[in-house]
XYZ file of C-alpha atoms in Angstrom:
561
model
C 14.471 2.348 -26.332
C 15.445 -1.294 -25.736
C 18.643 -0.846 -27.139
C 19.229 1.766 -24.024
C 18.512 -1.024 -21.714
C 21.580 -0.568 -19.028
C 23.832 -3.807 -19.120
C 25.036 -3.247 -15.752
C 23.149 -1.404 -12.781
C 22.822 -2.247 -8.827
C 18.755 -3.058 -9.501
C 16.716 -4.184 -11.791
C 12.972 -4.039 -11.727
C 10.620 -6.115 -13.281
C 7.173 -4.251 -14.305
C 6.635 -0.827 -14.309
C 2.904 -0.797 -12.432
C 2.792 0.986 -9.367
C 5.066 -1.147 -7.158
C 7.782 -1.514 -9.690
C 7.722 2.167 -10.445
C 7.543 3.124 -6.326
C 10.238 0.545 -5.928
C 12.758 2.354 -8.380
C 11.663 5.420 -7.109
C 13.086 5.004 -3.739
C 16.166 3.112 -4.944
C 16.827 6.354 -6.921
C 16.094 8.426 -4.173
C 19.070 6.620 -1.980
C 21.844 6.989 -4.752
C 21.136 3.464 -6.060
C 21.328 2.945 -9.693
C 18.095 1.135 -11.151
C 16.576 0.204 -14.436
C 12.613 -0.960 -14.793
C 11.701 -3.219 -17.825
C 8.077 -3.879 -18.558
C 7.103 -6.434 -20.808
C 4.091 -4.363 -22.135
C 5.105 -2.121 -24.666
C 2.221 0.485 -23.587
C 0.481 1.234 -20.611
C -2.460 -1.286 -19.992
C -5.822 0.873 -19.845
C -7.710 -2.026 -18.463
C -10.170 -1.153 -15.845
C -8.014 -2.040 -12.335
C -8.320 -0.572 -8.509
C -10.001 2.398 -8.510
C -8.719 3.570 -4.727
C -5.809 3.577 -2.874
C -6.149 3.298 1.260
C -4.560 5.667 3.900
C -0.802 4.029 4.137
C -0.886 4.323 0.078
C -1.713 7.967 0.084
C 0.960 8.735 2.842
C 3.465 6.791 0.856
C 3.067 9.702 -1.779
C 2.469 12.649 0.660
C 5.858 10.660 2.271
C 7.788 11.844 -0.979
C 5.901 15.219 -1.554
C 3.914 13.740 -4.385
C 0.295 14.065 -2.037
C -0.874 17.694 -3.720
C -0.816 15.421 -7.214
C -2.481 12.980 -5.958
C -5.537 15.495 -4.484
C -5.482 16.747 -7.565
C -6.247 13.164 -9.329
C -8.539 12.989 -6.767
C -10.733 15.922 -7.755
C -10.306 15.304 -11.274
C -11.911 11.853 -11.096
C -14.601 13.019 -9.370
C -15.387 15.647 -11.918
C -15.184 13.191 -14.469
C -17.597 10.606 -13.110
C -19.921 13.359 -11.765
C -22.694 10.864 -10.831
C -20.148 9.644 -8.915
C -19.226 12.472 -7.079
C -22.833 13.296 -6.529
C -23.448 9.863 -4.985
C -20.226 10.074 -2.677
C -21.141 13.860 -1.462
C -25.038 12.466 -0.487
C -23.887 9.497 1.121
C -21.079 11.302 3.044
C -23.460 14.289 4.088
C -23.679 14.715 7.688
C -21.278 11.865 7.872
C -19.035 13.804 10.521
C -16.563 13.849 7.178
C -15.054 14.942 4.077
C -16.075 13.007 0.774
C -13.207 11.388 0.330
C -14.137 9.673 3.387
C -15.631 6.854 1.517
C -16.267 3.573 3.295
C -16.486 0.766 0.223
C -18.418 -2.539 0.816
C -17.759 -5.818 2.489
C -18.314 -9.396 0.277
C -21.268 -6.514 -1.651
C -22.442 -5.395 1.385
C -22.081 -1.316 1.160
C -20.882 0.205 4.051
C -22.596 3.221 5.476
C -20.965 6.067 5.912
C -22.920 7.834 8.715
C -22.428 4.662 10.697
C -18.400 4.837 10.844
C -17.210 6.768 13.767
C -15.055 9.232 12.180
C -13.696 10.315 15.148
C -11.968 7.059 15.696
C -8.839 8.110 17.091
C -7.715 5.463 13.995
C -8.741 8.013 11.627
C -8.090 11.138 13.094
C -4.787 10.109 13.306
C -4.421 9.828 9.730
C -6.440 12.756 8.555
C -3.795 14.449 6.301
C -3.656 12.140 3.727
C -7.750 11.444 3.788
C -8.027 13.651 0.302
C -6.117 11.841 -1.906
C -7.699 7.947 -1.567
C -10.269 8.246 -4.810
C -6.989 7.472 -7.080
C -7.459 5.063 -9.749
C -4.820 3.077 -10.902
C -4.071 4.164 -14.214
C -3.637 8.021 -12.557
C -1.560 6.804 -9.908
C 0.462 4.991 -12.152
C 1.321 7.955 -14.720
C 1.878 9.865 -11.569
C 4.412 7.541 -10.230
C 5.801 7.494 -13.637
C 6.516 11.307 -13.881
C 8.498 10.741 -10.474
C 10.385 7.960 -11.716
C 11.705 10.614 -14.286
C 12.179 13.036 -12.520
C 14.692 11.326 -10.830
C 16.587 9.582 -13.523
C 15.393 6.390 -13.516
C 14.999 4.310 -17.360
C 11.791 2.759 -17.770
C 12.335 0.154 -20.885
C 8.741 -0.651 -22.451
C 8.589 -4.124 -24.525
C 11.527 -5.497 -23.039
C 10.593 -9.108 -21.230
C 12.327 -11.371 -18.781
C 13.142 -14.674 -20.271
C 15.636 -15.831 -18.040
C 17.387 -15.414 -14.516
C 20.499 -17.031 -13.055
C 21.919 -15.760 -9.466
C 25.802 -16.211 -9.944
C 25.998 -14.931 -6.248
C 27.248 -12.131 -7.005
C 24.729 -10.730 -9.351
C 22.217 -11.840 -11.513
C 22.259 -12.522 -15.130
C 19.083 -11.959 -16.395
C 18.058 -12.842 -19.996
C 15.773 -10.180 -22.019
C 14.326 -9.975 -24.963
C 16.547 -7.202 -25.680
C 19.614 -9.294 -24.756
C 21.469 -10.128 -21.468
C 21.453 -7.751 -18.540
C 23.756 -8.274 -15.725
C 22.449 -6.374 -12.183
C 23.624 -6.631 -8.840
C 19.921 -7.716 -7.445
C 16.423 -8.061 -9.578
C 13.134 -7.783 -8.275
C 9.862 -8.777 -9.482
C 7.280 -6.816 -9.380
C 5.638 -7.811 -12.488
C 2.264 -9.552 -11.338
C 0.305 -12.728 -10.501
C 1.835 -14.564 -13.424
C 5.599 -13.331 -12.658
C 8.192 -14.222 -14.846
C 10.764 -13.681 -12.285
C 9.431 -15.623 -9.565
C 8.649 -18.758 -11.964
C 12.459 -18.333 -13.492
C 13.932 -18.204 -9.789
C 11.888 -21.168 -8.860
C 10.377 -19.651 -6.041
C 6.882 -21.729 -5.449
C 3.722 -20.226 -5.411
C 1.438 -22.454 -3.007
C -2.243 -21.918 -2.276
C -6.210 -21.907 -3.575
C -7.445 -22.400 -6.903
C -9.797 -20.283 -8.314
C -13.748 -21.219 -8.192
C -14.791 -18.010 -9.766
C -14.218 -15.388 -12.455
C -15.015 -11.815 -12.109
C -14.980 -9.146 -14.336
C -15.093 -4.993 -14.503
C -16.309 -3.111 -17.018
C -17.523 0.453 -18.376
C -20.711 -0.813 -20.877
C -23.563 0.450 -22.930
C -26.442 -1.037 -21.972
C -29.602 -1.111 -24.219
C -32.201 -2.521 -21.349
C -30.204 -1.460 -17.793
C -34.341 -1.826 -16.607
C -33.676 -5.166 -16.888
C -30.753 -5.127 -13.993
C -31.507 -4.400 -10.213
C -29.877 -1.670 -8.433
C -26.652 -2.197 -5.669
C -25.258 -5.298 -5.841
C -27.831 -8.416 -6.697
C -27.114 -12.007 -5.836
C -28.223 -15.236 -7.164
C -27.170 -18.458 -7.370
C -24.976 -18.169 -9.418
C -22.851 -15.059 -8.441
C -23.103 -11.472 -7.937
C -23.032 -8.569 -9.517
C -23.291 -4.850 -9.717
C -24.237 -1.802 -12.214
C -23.125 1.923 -10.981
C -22.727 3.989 -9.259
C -20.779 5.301 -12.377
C -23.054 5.029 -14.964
C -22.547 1.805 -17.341
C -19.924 0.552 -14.678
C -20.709 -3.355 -14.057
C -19.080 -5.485 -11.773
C -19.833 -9.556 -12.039
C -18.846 -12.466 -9.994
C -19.734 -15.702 -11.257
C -19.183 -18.986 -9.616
C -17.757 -22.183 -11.093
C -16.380 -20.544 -14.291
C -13.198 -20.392 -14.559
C -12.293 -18.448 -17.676
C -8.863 -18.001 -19.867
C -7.549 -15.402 -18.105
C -4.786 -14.250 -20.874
C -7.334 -13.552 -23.806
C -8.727 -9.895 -23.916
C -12.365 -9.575 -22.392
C -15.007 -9.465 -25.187
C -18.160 -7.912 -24.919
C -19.860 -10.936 -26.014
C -18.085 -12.909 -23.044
C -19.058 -10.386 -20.028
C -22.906 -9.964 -21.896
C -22.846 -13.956 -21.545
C -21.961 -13.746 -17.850
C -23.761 -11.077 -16.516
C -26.812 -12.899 -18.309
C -26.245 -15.968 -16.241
C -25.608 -14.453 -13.125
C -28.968 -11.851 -13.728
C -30.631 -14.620 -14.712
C -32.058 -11.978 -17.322
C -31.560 -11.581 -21.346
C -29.867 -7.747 -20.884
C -28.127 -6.772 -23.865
C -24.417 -4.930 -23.971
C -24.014 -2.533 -26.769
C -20.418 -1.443 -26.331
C -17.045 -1.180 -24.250
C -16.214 1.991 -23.247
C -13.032 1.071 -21.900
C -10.892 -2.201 -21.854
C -12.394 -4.422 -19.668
C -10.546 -6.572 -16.244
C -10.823 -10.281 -15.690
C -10.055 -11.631 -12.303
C -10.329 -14.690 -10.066
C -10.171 -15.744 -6.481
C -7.017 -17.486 -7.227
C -5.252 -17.044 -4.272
C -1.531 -17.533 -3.305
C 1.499 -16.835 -0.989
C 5.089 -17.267 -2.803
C 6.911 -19.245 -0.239
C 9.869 -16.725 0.123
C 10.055 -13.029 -0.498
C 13.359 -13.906 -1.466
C 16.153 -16.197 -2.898
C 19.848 -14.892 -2.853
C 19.538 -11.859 -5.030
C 16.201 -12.170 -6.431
C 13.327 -10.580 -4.837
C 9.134 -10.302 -4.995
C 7.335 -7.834 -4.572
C 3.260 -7.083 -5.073
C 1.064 -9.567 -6.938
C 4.374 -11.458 -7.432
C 4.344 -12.494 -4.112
C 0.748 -12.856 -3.503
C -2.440 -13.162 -5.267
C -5.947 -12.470 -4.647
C -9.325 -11.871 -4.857
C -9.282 -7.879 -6.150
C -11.457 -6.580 -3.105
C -11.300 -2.897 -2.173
C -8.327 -2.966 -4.342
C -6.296 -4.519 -1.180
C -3.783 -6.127 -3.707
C -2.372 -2.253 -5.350
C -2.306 -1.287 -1.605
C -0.100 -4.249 -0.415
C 2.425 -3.893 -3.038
C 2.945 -0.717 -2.446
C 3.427 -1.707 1.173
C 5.971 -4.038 0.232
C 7.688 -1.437 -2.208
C 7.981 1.128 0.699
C 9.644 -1.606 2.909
C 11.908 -3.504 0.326
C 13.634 -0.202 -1.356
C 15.295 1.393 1.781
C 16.492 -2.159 3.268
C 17.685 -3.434 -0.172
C 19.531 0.283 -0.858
C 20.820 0.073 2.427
C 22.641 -3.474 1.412
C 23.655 -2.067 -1.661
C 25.448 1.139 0.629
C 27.026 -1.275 2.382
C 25.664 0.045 6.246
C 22.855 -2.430 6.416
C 22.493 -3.769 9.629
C 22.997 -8.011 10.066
C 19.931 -9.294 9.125
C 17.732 -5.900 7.705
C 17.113 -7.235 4.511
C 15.645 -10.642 5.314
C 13.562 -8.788 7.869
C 11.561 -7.729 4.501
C 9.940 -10.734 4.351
C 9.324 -11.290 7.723
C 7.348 -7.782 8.554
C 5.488 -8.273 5.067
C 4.520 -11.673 4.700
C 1.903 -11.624 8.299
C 0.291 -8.478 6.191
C 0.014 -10.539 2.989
C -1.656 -13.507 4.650
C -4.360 -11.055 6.446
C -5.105 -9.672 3.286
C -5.488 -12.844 2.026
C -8.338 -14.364 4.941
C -9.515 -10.593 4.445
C -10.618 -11.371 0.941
C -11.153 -15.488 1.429
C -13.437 -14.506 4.251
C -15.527 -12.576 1.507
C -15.945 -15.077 -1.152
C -17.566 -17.823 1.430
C -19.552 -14.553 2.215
C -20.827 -14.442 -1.532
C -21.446 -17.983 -2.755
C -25.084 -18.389 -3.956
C -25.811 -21.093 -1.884
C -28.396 -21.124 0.807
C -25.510 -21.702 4.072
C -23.754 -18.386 2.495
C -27.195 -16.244 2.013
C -27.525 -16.921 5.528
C -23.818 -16.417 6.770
C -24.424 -13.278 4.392
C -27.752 -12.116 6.767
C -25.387 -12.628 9.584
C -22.411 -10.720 8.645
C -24.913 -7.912 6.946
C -26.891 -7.041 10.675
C -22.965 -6.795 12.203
C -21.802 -4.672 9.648
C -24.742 -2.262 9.954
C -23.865 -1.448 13.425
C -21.828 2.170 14.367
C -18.931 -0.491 15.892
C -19.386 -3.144 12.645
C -19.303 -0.645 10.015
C -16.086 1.091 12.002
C -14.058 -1.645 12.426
C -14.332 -2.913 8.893
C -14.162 0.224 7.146
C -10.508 0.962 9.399
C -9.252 -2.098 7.864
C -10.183 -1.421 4.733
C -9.074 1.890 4.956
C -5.432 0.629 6.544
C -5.243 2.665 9.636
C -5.026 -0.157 11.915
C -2.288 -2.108 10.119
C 0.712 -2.532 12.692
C 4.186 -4.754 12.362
C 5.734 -6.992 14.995
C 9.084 -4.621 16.000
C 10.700 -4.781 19.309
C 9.625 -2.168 21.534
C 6.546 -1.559 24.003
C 5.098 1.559 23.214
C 2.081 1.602 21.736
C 3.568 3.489 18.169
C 5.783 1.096 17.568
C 5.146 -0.618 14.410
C 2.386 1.299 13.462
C 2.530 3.719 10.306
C 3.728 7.404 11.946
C 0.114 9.452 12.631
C -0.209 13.070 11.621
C 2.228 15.563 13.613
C 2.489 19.254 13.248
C 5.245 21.074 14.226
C 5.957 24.424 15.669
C 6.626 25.724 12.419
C 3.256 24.846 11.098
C 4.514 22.203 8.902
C 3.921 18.302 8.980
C 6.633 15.271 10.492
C 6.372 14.049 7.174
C 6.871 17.317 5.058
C 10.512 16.769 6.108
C 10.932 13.262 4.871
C 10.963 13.706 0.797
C 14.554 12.740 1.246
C 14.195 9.198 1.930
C 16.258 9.492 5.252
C 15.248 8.562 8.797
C 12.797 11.053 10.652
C 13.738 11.897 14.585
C 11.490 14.127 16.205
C 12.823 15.294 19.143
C 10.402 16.772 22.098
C 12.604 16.142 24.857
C 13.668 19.436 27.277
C 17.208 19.625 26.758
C 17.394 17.307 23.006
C 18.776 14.856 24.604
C 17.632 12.683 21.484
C 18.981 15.134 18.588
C 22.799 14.767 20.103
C 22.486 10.984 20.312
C 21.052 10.647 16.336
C 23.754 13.125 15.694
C 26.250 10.175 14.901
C 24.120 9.389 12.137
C 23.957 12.624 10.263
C 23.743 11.289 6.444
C 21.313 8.547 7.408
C 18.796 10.746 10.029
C 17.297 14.013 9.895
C 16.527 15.008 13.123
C 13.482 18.074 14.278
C 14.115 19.203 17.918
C 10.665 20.811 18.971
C 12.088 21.293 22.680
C 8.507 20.576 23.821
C 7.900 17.568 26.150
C 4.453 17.433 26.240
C 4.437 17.829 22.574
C 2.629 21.244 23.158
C 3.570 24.133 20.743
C 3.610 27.499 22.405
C -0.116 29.036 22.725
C -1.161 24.838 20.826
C -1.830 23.088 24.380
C -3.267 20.391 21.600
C -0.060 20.086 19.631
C -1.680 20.948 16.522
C -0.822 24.163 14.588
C -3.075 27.153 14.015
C -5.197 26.379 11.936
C -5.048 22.285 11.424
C -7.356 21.224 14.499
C -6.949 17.824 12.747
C -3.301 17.320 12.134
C -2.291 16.217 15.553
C -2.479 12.826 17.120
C -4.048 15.080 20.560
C -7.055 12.955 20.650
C -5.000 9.891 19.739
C -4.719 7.052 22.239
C -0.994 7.160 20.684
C -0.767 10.952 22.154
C 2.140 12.826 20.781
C 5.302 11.274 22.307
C 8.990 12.932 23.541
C 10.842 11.283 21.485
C 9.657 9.476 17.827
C 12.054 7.669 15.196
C 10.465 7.088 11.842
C 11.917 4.956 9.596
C 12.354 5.378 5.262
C 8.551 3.765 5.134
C 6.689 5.451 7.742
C 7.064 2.928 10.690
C 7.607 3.959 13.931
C 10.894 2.093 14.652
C 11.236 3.759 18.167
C 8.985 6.120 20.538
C 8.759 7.076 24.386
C 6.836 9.232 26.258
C 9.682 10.648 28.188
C 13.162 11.230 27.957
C 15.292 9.354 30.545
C 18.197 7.337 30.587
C 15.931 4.009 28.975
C 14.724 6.126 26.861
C 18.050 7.402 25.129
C 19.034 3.606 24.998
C 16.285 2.146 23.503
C 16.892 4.690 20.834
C 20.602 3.809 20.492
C 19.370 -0.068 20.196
C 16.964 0.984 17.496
C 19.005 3.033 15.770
C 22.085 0.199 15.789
C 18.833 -2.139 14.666
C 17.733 -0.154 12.007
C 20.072 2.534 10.601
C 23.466 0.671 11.265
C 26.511 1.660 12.556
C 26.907 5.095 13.397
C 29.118 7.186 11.164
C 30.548 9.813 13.587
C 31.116 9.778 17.158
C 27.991 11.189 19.211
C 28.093 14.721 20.374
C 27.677 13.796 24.111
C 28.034 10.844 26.214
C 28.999 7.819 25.219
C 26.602 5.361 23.358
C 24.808 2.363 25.384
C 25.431 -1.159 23.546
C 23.442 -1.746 20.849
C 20.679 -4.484 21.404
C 21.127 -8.165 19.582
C 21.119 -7.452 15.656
C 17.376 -8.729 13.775
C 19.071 -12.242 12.740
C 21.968 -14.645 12.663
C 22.220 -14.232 8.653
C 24.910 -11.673 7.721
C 23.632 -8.924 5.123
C 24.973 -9.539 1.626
């Protein structure tokens, strides 16, 4: 296999986890020709995030891969049955399905028949909702069948020892030899290769604790408490999957590139219990983490890129760090494919950095906030009180379990309507099919609910870049559906929604709303033509009527390369 490593392509990815591999995917889905190298010559088993949120699972449903990831859904739940027992009694009467799971804050377990489930937060993002109990092992031999699927070379063993931008490429040494690509991207974790060899720094914390996850026997588990337990010392956890242990111990730092023993997480979990319990066996390779946590200061230099836990690291807490790569994934390939087509818009693909770094910096306080939240000491127990009498409150437990689950997250794009930014919500069409059934492409999404399509002719000078749906509906209303929804999914709308269900809605390759309005009037159709200038480029055919307004001012003074 590493001799098949391609010696010229447009992309290179480094690491084939989930970011890399969602990365190449969408390259490959616009035309672009990409490689992925992983230094690991198998797929690591280690014990890693065992959910994905709501902006993860429409990423998949975005490229038709959401009935897979159901179905990894239901099979993890019939293989940790006491699992599945435990998430159908805690979720009973909850107002939702099980997969409606709410996670815990700094320990603190949030309860499920506090959330409001009829947030208009959720219900907006109710299709995906099945599909979030995905570990990441599953969701990474998922994403590696798609990668196949469409073409794209995954070379296992094969390790970056070198990178030199010649501005017109990159030159990237291997262990299989020299590879020369028009752009590489790192994706391959904390301890990146790529972003060291660019010389990209990495400032921020150091770590003041080491945790660990692990599937054990345990001879005496009478000697551990139930839930999460605190001490001085740390924190840690046993279930609900039986033999599952979580640990967070404070002021050890351990060597984070040795394999976890089981004599190493018996010794920590005794000094954190502050009891002699005794681990029999690993079921499974264990994780070792830390709060080490870090920002690179650029997404990119010239034409090498980061993306995931090589451009930000830390604590591992409701698995936020699998969930912001794959953010940054979903933003970086249709921008950087877009350069590589040559119709990228002045300024689109520094505007990567700038729309993910404010979400990489919230995850980070997100996380920091629960550390000082779990310190043994007696300021912390007390903050903890505090934070725990909030949190089990119907608003408390709402708000943090909608950040947790992603359905508030939102990006800073031009525009006043209250979509803009925000990750499309759940629309049905006349048809009875979804917005997003229509977007496995990869292209733009226009829906069109304006009386005379006013919208549809105008995006018509983009036809290879946007796929337009003309519903011919203003109010959003399908014939005999005053709600908007179709027969038979009283969910799927946004009716309900403070967002409503707009006249006009441009979607771009990774689920933003780059564009909406509530009417269809002469702003209207120019704020669209500005967007669509802004985010799709220059249009490729003339339109069918009228003549287009001027474009607004492009993202930045920096041409595209």
């Amino acid at each position: 296999m590493i001799a098949d490593v391609n010696q010229d392509v447009d992309v290179t990815v480094a690491g084939a986890g989930p970011v890399g591999l969602i990365l190449a995917a969408e390259l490959a889905l616009a035309g672009v020709s990409v490689q992925v190298l992983e230094r690991l010559a198998e797929p690591d088993d280690a014990m890693k995030a065992q959910s994905i949120n709501i902006p993860t699972a429409e990423a998949l449903d975005r490229r038709g891969l959401l009935p897979a990831a159901e179905q990894v859904q239901r099979e993890t739940l019939a293989r940790v049955g006491a699992l599945a027992e435990w998430v159908r009694d805690r979720t009973s009467g909850a107002g939702g399905p099980a997969s409606q799971f709410t996670g815990h804050f700094a320990g603190m377990s949030l309860d499920p028949e506090l959330v409001d489930w009829s947030d208009p937060d959720f219900t907006a993002h109710a299709a995906a909702s099945g599909a979030r109990i995905v570990p990441q092992r599953q969701l990474e031999a998922l994403l590696a069948e798609h990668v196949a699927r469409l073409g794209v070379p995954v070379h296992r063993g094969v390790e970056v020892t070198g990178v030199e931008d010649t501005g017109d490429g990159v030159l990237v040494g291997t262990t299989a030899g020299s590879v020369r690509t028009g752009w590489l991207v790192g994706c391959d974790g904390g301890h990146s290769a790529v972003r060291r060899l660019a010389g990209i720094d990495f400032p921020g914390a150091a770590p003041e604790l080491t945790g660990y996850q692990a599937v054990v026997d345990i001879a005496d588990p009478d000697e551990l408490g139930d839930g999460w337990v605190w001490s001085a010392q740390g924190v840690y956890r046993c279930g609900p999957q039986p033999g599952r242990v979580a640990i967070m111990e404070f002021g050890a730092v351990a060597d984070r590139t040795a394999p976890v023993t089981l004599a190493e997480l018996q010794a920590s979990l005794r000094r954190v219990s502050g009891t002699e319990v005794t681990l029999t066996a690993l079921r499974a390779p264990a994780t070792r983490w830390s709060d080490n946590t870090r920002q690179a200061a650029t997404y990119r230099s010239g034409r090498v890129l980061l993306a995931g836990d090589a451009a930000h690291v830390h604590p591992p807490f409701g698995g936020q760090g699998l969930n912001l790569g794959v953010g940054d994934a979903t933003n970086l390939g249709w921008k950087l494919a877009a350069v590589i087509a040559g119709w990228a818009p002045e300024g689109l693909l520094d505007s990567y950095d700038a729309e993910r770094r404010p979400l990489g910096a919230w995850v980070m306080s997100w996380t920091r906030a629960q550390i000082a939240v779990l310190r043994g000491d007696a300021k912390s127990a007390a903050l903890r009180e505090v934070v725990a009498d909030l949190l089990d409150t119907r608003d408390g437990a709402t708000y943090a379990v909608k950040k947790i689950a992603g359905v508030t997250q939102r990006i800073d794009l031009p525009g006043e309507h209250r979509l803009a930014g925000r990750y499309a919500p759940d629309l049905w069409l006349r048809d009875g099919s979804r917005l997003t059934d229509h977007g496995h492409d990869g292209r733009f999404l226009l829906l069109d609910r304006s009386p005379d399509t006013v919208f549809t002719h105008l995006a018509a000078a983009w036809p290879d870049r946007v796929r337009s749906l003309a519903e011919g509906h203003p109010t959003g209303a399908a014939e005999g559906h005053p709600t908007g929804a179709a027969e038979g999914h009283p969910t799927g709308a946004a009716d309900g929604h403070p967002t409503g269900t707009p006249a006009g809605l441009l979607v771009r390759p990774d689920g933003v709303v780059a564009w909406a309005s509530d009417i269809a009037d002469d702003d209207a159709t120019a704020d669209l033509t500005a967007a669509l200038h802004r985010w799709a480029g220059a249009p490729t055919s003339a339109p069918e009527r009228d003549t287009l307004p001027e474009p607004s001012p492009s993202l930045g003074s920096e041409p595209a390369v």
